[in-house]
Coordinates of C-alpha atoms (C1' of nucleotides) in Angstrom, one line a residue:
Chain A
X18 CA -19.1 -13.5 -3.8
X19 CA -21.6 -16.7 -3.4
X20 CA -21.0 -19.2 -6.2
X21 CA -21.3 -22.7 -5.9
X22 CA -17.7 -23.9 -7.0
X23 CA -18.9 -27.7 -7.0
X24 CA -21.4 -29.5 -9.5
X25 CA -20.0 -29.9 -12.8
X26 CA -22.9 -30.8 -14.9
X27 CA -24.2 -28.7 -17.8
X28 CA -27.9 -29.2 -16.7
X29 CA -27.1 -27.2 -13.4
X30 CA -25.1 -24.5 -14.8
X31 CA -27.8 -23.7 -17.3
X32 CA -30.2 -23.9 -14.9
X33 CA -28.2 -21.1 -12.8
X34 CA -27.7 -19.2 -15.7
X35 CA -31.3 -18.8 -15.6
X36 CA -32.1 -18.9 -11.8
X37 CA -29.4 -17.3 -9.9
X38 CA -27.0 -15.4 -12.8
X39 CA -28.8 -14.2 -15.7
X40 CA -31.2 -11.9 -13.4
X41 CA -27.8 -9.6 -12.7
X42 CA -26.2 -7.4 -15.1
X43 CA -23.0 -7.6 -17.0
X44 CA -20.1 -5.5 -17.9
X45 CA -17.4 -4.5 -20.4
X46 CA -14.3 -4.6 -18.3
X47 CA -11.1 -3.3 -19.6
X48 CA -7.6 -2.9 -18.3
X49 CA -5.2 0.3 -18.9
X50 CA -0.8 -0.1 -18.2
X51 CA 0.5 2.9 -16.4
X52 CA 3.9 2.3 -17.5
X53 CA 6.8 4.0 -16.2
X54 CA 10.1 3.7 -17.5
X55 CA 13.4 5.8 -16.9
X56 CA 15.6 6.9 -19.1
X57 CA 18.5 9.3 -19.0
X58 CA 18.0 10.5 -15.3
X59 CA 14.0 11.1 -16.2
X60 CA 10.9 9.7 -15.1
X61 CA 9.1 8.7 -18.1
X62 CA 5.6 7.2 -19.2
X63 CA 4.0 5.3 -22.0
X64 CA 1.3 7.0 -23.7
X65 CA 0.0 5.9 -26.9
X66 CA -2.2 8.7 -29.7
X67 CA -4.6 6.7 -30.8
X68 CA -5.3 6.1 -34.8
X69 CA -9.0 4.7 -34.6
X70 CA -12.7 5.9 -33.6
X71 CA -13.3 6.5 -30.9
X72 CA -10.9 9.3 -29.6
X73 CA -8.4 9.2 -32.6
X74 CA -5.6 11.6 -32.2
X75 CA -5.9 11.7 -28.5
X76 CA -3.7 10.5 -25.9
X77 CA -4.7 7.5 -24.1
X78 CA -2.7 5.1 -21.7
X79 CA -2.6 1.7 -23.6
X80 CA -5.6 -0.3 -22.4
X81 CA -7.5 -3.3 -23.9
X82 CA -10.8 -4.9 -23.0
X83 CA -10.8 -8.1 -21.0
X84 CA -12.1 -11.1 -23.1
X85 CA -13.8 -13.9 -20.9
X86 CA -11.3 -16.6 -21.5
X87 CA -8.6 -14.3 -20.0
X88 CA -7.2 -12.9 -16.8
X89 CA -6.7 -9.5 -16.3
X90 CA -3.2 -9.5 -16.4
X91 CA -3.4 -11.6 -19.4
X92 CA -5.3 -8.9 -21.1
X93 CA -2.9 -6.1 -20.0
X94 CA -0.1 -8.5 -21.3
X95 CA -1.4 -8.7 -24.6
X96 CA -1.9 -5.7 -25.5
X97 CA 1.7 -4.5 -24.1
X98 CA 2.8 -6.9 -26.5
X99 CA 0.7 -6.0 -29.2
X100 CA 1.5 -2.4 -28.8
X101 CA 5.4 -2.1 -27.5
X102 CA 7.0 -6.1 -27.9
X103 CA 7.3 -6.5 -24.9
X104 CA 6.2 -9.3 -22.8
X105 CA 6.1 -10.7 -18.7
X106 CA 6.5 -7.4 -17.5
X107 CA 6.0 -7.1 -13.9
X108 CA 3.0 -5.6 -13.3
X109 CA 0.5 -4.8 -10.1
X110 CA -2.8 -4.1 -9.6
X111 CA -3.4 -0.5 -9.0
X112 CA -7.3 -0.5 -8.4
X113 CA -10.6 -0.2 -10.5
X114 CA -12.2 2.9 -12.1
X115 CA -15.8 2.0 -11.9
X116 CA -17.9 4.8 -11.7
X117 CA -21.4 4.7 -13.2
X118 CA -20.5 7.4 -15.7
X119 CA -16.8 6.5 -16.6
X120 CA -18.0 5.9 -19.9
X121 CA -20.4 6.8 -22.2
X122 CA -24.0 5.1 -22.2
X123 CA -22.7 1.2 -21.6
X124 CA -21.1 0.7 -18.3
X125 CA -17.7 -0.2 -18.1
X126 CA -15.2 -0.5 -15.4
X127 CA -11.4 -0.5 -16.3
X128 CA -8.8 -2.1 -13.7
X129 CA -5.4 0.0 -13.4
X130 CA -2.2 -2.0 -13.9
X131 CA 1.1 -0.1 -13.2
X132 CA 4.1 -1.4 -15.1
X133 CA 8.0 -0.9 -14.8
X134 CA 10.0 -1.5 -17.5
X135 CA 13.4 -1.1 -18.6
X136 CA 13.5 1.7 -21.2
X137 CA 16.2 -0.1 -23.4
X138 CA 14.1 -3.0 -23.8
X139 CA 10.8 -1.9 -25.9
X140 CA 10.6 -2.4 -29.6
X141 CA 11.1 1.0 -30.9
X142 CA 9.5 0.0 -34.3
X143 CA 6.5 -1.4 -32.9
X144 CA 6.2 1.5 -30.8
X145 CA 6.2 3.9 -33.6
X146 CA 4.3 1.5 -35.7
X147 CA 1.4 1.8 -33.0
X148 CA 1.9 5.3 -32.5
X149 CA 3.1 5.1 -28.7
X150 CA 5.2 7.2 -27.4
X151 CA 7.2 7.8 -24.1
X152 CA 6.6 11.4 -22.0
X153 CA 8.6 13.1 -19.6
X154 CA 6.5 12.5 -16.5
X155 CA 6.0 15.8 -15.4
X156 CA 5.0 16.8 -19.0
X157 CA 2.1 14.6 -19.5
X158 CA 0.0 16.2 -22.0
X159 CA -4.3 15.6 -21.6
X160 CA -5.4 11.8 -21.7
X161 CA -9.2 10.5 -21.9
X162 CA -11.4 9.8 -19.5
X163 CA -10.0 9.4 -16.0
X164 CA -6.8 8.5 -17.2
X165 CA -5.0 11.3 -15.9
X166 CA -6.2 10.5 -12.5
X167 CA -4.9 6.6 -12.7
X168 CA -1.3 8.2 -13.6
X169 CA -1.9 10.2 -10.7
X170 CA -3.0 7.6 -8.7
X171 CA 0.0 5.2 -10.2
X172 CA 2.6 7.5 -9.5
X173 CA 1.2 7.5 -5.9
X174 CA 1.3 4.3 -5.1
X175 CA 4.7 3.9 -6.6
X176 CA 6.6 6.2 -4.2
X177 CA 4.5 4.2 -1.3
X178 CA 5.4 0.8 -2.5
X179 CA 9.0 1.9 -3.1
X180 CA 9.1 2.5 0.6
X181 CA 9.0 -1.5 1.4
X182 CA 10.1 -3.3 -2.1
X183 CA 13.0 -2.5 -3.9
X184 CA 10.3 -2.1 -6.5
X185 CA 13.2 0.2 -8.5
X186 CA 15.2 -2.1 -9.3
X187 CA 12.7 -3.1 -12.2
X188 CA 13.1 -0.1 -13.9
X189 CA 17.1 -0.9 -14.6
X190 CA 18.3 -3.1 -16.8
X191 CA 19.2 -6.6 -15.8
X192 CA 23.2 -5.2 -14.7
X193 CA 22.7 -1.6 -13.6
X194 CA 25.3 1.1 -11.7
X195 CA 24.8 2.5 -8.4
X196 CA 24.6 5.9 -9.7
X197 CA 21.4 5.0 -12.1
X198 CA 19.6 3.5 -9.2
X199 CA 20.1 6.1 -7.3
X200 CA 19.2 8.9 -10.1
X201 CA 15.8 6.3 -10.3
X202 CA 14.9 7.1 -6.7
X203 CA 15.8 10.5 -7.6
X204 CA 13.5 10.7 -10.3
X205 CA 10.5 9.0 -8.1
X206 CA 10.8 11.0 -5.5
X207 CA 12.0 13.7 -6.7
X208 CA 14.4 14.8 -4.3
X209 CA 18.2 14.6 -4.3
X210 CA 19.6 11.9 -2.2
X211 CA 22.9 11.8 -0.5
X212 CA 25.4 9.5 -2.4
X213 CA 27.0 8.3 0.1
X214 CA 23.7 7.5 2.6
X215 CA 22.3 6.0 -0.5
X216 CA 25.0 3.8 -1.3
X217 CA 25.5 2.5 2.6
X218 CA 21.7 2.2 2.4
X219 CA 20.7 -0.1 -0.4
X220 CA 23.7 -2.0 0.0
X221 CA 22.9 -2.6 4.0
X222 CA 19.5 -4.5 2.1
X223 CA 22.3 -7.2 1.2
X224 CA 20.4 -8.0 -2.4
X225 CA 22.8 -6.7 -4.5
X226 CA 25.7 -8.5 -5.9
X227 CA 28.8 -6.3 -7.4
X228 CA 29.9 -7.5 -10.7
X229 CA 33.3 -6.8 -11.8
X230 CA 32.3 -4.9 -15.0
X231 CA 32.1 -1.5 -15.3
X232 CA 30.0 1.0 -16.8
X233 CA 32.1 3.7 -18.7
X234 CA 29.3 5.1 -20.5
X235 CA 28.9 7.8 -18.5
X236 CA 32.2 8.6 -16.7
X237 CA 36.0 7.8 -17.2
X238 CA 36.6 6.4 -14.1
X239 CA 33.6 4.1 -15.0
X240 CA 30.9 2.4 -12.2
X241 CA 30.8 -0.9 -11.3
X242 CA 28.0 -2.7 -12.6
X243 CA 25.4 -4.8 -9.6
X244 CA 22.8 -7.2 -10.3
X245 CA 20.0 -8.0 -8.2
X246 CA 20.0 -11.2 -6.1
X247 CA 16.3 -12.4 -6.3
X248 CA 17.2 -15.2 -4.2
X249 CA 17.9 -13.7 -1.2
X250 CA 15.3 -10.9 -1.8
X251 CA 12.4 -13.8 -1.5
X252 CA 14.4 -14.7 1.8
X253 CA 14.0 -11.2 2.8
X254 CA 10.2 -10.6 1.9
X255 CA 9.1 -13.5 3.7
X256 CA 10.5 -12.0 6.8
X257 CA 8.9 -8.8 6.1
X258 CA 11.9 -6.5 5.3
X259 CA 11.4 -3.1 5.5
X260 CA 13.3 -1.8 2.0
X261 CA 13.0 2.2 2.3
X262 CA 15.3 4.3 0.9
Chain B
X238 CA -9.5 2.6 -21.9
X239 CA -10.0 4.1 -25.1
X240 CA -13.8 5.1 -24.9
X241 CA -14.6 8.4 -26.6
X242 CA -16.2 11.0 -23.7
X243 CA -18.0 13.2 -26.2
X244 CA -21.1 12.7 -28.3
X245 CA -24.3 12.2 -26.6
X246 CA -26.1 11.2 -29.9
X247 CA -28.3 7.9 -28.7
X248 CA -27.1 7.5 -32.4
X249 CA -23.8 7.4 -32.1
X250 CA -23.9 5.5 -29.0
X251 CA -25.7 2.8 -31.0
X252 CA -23.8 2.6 -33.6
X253 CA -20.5 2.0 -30.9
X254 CA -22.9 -0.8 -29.4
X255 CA -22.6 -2.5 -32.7
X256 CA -19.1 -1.8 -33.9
X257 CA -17.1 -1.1 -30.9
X258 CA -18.5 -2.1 -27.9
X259 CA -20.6 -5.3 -28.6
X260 CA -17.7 -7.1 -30.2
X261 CA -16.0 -7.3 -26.7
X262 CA -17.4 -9.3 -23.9
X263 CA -19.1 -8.5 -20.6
X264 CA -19.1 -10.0 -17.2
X265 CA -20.5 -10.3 -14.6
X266 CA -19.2 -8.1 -11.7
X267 CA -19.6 -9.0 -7.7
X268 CA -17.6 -7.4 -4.5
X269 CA -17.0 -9.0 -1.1
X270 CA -16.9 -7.6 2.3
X271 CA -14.4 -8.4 4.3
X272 CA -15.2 -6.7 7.2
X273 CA -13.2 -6.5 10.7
X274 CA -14.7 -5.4 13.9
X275 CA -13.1 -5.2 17.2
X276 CA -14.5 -6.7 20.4
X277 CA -13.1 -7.1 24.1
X278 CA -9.6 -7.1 22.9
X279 CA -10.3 -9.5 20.0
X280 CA -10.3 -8.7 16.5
X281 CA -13.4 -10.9 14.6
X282 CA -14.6 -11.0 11.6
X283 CA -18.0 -10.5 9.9
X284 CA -19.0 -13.7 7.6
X285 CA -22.9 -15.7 7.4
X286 CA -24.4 -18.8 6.5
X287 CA -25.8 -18.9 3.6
X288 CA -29.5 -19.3 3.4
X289 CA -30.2 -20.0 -0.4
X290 CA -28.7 -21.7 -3.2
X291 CA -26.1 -21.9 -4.4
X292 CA -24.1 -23.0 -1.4
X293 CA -26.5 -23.0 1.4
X294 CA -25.1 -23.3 4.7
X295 CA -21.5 -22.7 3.9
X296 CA -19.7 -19.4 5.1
X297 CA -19.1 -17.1 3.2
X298 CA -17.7 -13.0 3.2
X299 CA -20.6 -11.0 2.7
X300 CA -20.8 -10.1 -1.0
X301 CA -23.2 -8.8 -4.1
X302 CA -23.5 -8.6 -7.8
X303 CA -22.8 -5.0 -8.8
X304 CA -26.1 -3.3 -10.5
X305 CA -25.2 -1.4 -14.5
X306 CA -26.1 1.7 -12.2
X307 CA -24.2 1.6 -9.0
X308 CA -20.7 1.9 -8.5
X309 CA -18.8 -0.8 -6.6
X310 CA -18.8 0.9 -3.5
X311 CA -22.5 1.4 -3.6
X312 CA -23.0 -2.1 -3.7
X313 CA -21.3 -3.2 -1.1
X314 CA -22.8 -0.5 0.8
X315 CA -26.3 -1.3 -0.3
X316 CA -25.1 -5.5 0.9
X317 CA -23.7 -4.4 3.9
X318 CA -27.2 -2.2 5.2
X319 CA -29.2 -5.1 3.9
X320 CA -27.4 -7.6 5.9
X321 CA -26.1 -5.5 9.3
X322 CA -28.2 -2.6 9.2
X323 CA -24.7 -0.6 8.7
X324 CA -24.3 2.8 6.6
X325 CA -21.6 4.7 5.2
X326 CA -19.0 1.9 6.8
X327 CA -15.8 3.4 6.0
X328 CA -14.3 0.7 3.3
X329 CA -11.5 0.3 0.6
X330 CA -10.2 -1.4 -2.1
X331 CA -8.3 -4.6 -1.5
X332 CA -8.0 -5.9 -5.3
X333 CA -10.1 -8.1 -8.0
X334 CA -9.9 -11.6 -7.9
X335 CA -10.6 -12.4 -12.0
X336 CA -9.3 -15.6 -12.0
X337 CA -10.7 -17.1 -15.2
X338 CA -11.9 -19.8 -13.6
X339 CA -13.2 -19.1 -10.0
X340 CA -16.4 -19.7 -10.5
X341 CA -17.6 -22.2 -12.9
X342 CA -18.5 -21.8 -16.1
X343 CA -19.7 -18.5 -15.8
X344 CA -17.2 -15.8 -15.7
X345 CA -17.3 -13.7 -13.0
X346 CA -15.2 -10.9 -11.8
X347 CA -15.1 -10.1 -8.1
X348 CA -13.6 -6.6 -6.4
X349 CA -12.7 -7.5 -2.5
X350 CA -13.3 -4.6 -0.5
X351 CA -12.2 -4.2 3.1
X352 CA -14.2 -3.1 6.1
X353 CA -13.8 -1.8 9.7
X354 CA -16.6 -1.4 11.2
X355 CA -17.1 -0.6 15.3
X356 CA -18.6 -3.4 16.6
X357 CA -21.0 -1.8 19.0
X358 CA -22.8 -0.7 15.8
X359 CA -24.3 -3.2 14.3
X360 CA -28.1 -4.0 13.9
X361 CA -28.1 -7.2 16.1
X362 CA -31.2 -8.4 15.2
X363 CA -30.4 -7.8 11.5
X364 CA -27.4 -9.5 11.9
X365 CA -29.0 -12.7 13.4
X366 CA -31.8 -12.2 11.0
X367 CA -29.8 -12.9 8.0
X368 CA -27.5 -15.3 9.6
X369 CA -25.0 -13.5 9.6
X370 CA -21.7 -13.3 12.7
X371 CA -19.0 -12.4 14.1
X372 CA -15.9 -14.8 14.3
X373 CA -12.6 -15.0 16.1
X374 CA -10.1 -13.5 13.3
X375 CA -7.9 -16.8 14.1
X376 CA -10.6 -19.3 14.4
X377 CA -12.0 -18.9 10.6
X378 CA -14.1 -21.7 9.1
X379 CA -13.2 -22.7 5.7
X380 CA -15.3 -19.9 3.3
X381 CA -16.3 -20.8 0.1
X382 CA -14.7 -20.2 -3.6
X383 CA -11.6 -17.9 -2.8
X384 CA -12.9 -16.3 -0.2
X385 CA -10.5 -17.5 2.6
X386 CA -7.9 -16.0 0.4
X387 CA -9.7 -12.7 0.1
X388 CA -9.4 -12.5 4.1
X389 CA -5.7 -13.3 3.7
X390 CA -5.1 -10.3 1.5
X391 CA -7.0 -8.0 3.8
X392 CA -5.2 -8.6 7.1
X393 CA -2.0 -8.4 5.0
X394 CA -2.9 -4.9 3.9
X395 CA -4.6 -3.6 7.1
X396 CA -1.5 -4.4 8.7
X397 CA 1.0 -2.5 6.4
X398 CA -1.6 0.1 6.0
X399 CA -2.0 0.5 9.4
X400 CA 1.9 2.3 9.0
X401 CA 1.0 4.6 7.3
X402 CA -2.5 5.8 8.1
X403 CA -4.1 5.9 11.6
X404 CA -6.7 3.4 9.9
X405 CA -7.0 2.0 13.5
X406 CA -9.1 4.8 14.7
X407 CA -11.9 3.7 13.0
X408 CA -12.2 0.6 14.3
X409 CA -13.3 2.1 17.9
X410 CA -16.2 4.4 18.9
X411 CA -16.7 7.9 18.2
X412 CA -15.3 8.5 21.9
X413 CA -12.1 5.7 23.0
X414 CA -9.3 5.5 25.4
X415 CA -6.0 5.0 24.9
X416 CA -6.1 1.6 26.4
X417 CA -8.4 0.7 23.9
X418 CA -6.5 1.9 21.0
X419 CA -3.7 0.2 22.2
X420 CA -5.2 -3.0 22.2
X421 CA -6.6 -2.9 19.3
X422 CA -3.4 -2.0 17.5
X423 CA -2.2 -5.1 19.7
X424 CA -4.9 -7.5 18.1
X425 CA -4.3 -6.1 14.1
X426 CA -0.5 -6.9 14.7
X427 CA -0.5 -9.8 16.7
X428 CA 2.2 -8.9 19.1
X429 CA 2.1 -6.9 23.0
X430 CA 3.2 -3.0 22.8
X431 CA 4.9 -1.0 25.7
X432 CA 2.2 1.5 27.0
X433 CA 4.2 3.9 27.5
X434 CA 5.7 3.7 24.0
X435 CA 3.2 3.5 21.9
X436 CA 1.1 6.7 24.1
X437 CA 4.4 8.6 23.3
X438 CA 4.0 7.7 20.0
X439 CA 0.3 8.4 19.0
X440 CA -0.2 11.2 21.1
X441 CA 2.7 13.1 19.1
X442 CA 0.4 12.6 15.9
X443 CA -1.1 15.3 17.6
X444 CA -4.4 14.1 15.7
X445 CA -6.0 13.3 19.1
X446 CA -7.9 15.1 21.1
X447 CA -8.6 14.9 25.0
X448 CA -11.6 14.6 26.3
X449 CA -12.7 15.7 30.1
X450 CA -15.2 12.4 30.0
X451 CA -13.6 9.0 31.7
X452 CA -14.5 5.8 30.6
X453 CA -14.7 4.0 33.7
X454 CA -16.1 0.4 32.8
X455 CA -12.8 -1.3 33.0
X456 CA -11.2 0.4 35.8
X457 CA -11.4 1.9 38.6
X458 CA -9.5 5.0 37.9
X459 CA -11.1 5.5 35.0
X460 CA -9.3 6.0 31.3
X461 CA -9.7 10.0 29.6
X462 CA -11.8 9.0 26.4
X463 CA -10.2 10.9 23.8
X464 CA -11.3 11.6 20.4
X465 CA -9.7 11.7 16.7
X466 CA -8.9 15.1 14.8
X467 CA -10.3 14.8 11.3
X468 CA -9.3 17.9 10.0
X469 CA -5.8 18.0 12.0
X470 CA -5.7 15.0 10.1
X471 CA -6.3 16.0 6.9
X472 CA -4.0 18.4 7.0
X473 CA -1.1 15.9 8.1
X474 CA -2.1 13.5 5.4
X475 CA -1.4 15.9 2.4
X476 CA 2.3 16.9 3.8
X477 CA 3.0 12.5 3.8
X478 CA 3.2 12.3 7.1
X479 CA 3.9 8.4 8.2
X480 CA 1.8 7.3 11.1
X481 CA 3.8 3.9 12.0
X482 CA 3.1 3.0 15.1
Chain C
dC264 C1' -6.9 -1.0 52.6
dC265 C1' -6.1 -3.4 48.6
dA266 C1' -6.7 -5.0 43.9
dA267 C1' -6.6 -3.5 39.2
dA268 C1' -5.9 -0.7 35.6
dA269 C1' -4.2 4.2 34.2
dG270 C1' -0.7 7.1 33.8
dT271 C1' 4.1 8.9 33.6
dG272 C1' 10.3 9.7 32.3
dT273 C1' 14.8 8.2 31.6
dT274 C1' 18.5 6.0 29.5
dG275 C1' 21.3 3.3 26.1
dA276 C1' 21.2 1.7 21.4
dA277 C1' 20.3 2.2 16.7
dA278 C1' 19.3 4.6 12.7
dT279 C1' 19.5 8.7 10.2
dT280 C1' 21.4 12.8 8.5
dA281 C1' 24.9 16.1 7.3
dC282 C1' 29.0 16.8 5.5
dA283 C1' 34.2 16.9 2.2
dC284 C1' 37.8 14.8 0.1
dC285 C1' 40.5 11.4 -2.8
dC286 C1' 40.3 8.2 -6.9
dA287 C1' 40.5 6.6 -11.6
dT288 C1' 40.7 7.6 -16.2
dG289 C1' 39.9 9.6 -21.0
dT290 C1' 40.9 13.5 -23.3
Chain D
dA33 C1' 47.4 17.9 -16.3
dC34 C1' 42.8 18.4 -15.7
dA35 C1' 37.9 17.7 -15.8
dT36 C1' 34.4 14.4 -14.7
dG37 C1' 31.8 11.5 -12.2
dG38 C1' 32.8 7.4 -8.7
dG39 C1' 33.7 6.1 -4.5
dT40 C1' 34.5 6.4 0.7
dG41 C1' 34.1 7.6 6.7
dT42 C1' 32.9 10.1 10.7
dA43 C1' 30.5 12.8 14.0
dA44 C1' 26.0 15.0 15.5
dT45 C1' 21.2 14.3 15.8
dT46 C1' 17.1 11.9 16.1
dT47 C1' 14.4 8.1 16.8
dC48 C1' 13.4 3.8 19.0
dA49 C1' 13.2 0.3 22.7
dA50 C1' 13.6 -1.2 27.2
dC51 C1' 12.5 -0.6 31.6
dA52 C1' 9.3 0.3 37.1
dC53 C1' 7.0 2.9 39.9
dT54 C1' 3.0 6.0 41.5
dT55 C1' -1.9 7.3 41.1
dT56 C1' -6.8 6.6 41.5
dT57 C1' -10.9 4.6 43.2
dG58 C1' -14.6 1.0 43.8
dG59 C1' -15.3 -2.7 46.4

DNA sequence: CCAAAAGTGTTGAAATTACACCCATGT
DNA sequence: ACATGGGTGTAATTTCAACACTTTTGG
């Protein structure tokens, strides 16, 4: 794009909001989460039903439109917030759904975010409150518009970027068991790994740290608990690190 | 998104203008070229001179407003014939750039889109015509707003896409010999590959074809053009096959 | 006949896959 | 004592990286 970042004054920016802006068209832009969580072994997303005009009682990924004083991640934020509790998740770009005839009569182009988030963490009151909800993945029922296609698109380009960034980790909590991360690539790539390629694997990467905890939630023998080392992650990324699983 | 798909009343759409659309905001929405080529072994870069306000005679990617009735793509199409004489260039996604404040004072929301475009192509007189060039990749001028940023992004993902799909392929002529495609993988990634490698390598894609014809303007012996497979292609690329080279 | 680029195979190292048993503990 | 899931090592296979010479032909 060709905009003059420099002059400051008022006089000039009015002047291009007649000259050189106000003869091209605006937009509505909006932003809508794909958000995956995993619970219990299971891939799951969060879809919301909505409760007002338009589209009430049908299922809708949780979206909001873009103000102009925001970012577009600030928008997607928000309305996470607004709609689950929860806030800073890490969240990418997926891409923009900006066909002429998207919507209805007034053009507006939405920008996919994709979200991870730990399934423990939402606000389950909130949740319900707002009438969101999380589905099995591969159970997903109808969503508006081209909604379906961004989860398709979302779930995509998760398995993709899983191949160079340890991208699952998000999707644990902060202290998680070898087993659960490797039921999460499991569940993304639905396929059974080896345990014990797996394990030789993801600890070859050299950002996990082993706790001394266990978890005896799931077994008596219990599974010691790893964090993630962001630290030497960073190292790792800026050298280019190939992270597949 | 949460726009209802349904009624076509002019109506009903009216009444959303007033109580659910017009209480949001609109933008304005540009995309930006950046556009790779690939000439005598050197990988450049399409950018112009600016010949009107605002910003005349800085470089700049090669960008437009989007219309209310085109879709992204068909404006940077529409840009890219009106300032190369290109069609149908090949192109993708990179990601917005919606920083609140990137331009000034007027919000504006641009979507980067990369480019790879066969150099030989291009309308040279409507290059020249509209000021516009080819440069060295690594011998950039500084571009204007967050533009230089923008081409930072796209080498970044032409390179890591470049492992997974034969993206490289399009950066040659219909007709190409493996010396070529070699050194133009080469130029994206910066770094010398063993010939006899990297023929192993792409020939057991089995996505290229042979051709009787030599190219014999840089040797002697002459080189066998080959050609690329599209549909052996497409049938790879739905099983996931990885085409790191 | 020679310069200049095209084309071709082999070998060792490294990474990946396949595969089966013992361990710790709560009941 | 036993059922349950956690944890470990090794050998076969595949893939990758390094390496040098012969071929063709226009000048």
């Amino acid at each position: 794009m060709e905009i003059e970042t420099k002059p400051n004054f008022k006089f000039i920016n009015s002047m291009w909001e007649n000259d050189y802006y106000s003869i091209h068209d605006k937009m509505y832009i909006a932003t809508d989460c794909i958000i995956f969580g995993f619970d219990e072994g299971v891939l799951k997303l969060l879809i919301f039903k909505r409760k007002v005009q338009p589209d009430e009682g049908k299922f809708s990924l949780i979206g909001s439109f873009v103000k102009l004083n925001e970012s577009v991640s600030s928008a997607a934020n928000r309305v996470l917030e607004e709609t689950t509790g929860l806030k800073n998740v890490f969240m990418q770009e997926l891409k923009t759904y900006n066909a002429v005839d998207r919507d209805l009569g007034f053009r507006c182009i939405s920008i996919g975010q994709y979200a991870l988030i730990r399934i423990e963490d939402y606000d389950k009151d909130l949740v319900e409150k707002y009438g969101a909800m999380w589905y099995t993945f591969d159970e997903l029922p109808d969503l508006v518009l081209d909604h379906n296609l961004m989860v398709k698109d979302a779930i995509a380009r998760l398995r993709r970027k899983a191949r160079y960034q340890p991208i699952g980790f998000e999707l644990l909590p902060e202290k998680f068991t070898l087993p659960q991360l490797q039921s999460l690539y499991e569940a993304i790539y639905q396929r059974e790994m080896d345990s014990r390629n797996f394990r030789k694997k993801v600890l070859s990467f050299g950002v996990l740290i082993k706790l001394e905890e266990k978890d005896k939630t799931s077994s008596k023998k219990g599974a010691f608990y790893y964090k993630f080392d962001n630290k030497k992650y960073n190292e790792l990324l800026s050298k280019g690190i190939n992270f597949e699983v």
